[in-house]
PDB file of C-alpha atoms in Angstrom:
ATOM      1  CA  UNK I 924      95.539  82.755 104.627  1.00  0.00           C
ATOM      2  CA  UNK I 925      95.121  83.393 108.356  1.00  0.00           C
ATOM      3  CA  UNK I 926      96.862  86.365 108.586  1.00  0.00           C
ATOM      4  CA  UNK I 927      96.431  87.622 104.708  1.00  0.00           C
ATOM      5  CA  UNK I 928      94.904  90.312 103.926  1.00  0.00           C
ATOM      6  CA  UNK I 929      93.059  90.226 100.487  1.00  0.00           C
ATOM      7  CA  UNK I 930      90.678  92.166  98.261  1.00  0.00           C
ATOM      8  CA  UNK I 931      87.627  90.824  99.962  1.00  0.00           C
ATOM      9  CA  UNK I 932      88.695  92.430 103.413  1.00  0.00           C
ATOM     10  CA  UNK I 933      89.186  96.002 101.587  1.00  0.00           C
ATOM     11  CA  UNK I 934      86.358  98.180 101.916  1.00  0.00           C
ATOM     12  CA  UNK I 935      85.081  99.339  98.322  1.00  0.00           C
ATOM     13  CA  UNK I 936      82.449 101.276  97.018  1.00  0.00           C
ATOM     14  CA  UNK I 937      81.111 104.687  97.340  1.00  0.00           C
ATOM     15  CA  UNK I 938      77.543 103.870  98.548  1.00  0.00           C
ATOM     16  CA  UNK I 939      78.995 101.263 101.067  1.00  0.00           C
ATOM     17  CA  UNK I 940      81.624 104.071 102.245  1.00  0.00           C
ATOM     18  CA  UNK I 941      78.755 106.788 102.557  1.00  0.00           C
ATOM     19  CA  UNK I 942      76.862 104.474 104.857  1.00  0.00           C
ATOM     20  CA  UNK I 943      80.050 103.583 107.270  1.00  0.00           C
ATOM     21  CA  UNK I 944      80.576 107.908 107.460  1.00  0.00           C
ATOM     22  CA  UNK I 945      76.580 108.021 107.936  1.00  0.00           C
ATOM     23  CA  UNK I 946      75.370 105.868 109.914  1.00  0.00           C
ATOM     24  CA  UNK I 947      78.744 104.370 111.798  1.00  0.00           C
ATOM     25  CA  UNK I 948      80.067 105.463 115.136  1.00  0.00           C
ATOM     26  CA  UNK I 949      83.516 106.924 115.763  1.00  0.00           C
ATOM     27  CA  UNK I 950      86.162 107.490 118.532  1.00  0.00           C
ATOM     28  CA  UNK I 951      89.672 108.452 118.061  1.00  0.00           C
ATOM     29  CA  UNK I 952      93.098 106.425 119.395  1.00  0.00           C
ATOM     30  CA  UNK I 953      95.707 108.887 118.266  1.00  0.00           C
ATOM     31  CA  UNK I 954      96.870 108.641 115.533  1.00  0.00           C
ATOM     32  CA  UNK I 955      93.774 107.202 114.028  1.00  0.00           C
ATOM     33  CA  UNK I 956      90.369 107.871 114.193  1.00  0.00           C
ATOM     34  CA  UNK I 957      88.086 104.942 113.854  1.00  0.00           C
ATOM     35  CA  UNK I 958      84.520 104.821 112.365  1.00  0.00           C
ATOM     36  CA  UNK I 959      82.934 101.792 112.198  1.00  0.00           C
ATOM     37  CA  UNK I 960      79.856  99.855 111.876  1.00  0.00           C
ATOM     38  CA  UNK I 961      78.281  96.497 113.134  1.00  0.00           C
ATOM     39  CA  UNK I 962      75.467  94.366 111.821  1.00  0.00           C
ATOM     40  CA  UNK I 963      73.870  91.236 112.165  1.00  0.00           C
ATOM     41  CA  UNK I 964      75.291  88.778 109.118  1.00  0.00           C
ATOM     42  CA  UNK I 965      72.383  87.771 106.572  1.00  0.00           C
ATOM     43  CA  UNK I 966      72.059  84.314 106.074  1.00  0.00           C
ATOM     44  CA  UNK I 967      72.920  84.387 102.722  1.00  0.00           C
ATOM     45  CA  UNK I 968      76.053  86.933 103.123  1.00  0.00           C
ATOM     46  CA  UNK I 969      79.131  85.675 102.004  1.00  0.00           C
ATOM     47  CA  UNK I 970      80.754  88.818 102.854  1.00  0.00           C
ATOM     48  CA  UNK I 971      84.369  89.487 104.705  1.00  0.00           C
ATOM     49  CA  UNK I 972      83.433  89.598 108.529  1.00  0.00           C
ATOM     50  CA  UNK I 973      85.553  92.742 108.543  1.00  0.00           C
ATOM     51  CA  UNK I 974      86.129  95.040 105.995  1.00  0.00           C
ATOM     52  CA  UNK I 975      88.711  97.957 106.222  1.00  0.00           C
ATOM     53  CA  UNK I 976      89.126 101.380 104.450  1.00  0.00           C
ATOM     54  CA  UNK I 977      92.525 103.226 105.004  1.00  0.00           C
ATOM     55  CA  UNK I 978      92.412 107.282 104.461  1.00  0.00           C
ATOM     56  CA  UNK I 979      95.351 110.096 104.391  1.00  0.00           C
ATOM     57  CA  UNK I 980      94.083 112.823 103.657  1.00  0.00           C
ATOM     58  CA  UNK I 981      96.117 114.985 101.754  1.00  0.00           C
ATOM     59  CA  UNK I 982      95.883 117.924 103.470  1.00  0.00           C
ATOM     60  CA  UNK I 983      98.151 116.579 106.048  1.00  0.00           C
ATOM     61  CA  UNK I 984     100.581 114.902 103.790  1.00  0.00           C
ATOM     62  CA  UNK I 985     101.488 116.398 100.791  1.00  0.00           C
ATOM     63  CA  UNK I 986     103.503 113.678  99.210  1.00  0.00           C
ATOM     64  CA  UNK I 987     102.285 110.410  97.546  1.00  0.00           C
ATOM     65  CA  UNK I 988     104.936 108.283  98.975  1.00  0.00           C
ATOM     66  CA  UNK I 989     103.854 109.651 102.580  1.00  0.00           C
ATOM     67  CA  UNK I 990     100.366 109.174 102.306  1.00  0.00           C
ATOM     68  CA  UNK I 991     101.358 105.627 100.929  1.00  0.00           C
ATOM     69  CA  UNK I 992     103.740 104.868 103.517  1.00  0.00           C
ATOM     70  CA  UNK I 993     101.215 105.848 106.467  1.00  0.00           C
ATOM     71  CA  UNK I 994      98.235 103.609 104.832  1.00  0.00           C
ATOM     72  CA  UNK I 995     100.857 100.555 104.494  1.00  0.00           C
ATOM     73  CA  UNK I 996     101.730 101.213 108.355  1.00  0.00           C
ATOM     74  CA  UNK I 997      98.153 100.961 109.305  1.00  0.00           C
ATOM     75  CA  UNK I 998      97.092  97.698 106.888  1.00  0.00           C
ATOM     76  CA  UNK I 999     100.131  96.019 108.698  1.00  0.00           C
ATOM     77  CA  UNK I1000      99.270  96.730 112.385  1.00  0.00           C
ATOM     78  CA  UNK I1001      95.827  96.159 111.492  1.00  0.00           C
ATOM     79  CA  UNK I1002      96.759  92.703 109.434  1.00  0.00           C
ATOM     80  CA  UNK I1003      98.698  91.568 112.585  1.00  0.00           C
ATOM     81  CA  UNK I1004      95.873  91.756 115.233  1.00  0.00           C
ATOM     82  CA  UNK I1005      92.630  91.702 113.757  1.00  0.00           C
ATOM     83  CA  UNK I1006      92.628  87.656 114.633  1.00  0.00           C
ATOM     84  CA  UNK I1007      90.441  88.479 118.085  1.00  0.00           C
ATOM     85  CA  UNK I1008      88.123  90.757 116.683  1.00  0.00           C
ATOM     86  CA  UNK I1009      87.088  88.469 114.064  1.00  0.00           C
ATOM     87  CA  UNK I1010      86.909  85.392 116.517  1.00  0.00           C
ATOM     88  CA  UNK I1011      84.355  87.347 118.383  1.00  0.00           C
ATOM     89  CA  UNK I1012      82.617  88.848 115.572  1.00  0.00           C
ATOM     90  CA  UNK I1013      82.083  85.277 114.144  1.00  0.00           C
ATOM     91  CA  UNK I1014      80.819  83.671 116.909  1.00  0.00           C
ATOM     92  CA  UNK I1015      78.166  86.135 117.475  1.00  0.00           C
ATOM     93  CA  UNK I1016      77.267  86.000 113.836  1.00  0.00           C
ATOM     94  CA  UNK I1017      78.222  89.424 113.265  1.00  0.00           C
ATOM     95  CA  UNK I1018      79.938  91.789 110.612  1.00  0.00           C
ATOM     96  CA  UNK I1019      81.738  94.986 110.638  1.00  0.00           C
ATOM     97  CA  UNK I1020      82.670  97.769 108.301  1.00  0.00           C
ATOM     98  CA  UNK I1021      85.659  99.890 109.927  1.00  0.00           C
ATOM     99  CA  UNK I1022      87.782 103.263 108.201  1.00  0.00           C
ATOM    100  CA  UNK I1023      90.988 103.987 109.771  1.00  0.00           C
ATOM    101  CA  UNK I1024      91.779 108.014 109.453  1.00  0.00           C
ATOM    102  CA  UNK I1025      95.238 109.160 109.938  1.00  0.00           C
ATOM    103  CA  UNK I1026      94.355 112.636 112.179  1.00  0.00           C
ATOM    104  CA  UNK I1027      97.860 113.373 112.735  1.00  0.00           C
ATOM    105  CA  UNK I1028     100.625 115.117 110.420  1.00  0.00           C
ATOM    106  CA  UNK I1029     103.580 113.309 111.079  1.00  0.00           C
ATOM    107  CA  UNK I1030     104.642 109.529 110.348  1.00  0.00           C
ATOM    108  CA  UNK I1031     104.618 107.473 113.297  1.00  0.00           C
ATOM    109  CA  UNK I1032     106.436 104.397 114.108  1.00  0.00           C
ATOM    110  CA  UNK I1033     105.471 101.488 113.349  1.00  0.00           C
ATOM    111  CA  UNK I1034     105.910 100.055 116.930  1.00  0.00           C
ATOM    112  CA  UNK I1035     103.874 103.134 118.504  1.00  0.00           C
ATOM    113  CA  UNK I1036     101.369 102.414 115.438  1.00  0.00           C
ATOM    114  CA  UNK I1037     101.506  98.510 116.315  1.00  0.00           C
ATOM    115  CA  UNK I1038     100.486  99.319 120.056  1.00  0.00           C
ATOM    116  CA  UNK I1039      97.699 102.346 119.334  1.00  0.00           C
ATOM    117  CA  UNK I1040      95.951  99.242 116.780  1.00  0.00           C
ATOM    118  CA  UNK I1041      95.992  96.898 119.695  1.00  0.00           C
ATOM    119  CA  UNK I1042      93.911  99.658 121.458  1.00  0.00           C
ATOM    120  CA  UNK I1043      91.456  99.981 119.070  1.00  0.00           C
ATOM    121  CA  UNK I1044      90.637  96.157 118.169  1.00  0.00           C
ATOM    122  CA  UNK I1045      90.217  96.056 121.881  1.00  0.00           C
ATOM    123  CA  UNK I1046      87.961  99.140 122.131  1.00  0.00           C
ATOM    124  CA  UNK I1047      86.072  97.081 119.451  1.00  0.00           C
ATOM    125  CA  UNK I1048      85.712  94.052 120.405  1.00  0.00           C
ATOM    126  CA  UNK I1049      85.088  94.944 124.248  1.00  0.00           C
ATOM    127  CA  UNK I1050      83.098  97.875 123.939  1.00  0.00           C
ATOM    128  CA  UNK I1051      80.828  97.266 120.688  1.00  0.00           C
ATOM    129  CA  UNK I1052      80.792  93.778 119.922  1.00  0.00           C
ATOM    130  CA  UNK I1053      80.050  92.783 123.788  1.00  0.00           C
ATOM    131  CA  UNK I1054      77.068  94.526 123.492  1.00  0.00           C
ATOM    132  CA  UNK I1055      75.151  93.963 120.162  1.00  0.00           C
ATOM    133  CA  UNK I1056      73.889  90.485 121.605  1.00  0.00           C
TER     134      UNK I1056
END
């Protein structure tokens, strides 16, 4: 699936996680703020070129079904434009970890969401992927 977005794209584990927070760089396209992290793909890596990790924290949304709703917002916009970023990301043999961070306290839109995610793949793939090679 092109557009899918399956188990292998989903960011797991708690010593993979620790290192994205650690070592990764951040900036912040409000609502979100983005950590990520780009390396060189192993030869033998059979890896997702990107893999994503979704947070809410709870402080800001009280309710399960909030929290929910705001991480399915985010996968979705996400889903619908990460094509470019991992064109580019491919071709330069490249792979990259990324957390999405709600920082704000109220739902958004999804249209406003859908616009502030084309921001950040292009914040990605301009900034940080132009210049790893």
């Amino acid at each position: 699936m092109k557009n899918g977005f399956d188990k292998s794209q989903h960011l797991c584990g708690e010593t993979t996680i620790s290192q994205l927070f650690r070592e990764g760089k951040a900036f912040l396209v409000f609502p979100l703020r983005v950590v990520y992290r780009i390396e060189e793909r192993k030869k033998d890596d059979r890896r997702a070129t990107v893999r994503v990790l979704t947070s809410v924290p709870k402080k800001q949304f009280k309710h399960a079904v909030d929290r929910n709703r705001f991480k399915r917002l985010i996968r979705e916009s996400y889903r619908l434009q990460k094509s470019e970023l991992i064109e580019i990301l491919n071709a330069k043999g490249l792979v990259m970890d990324v957390a999405f961070t709600a920082i704000h306290n109220q739902l958004p839109k999804f249209d406003y969401l859908k616009t502030r995610m084309v921001k950040v793949i292009h914040t990605l793939t301009e900034q940080e992927a132009g210049n790893m090679k």
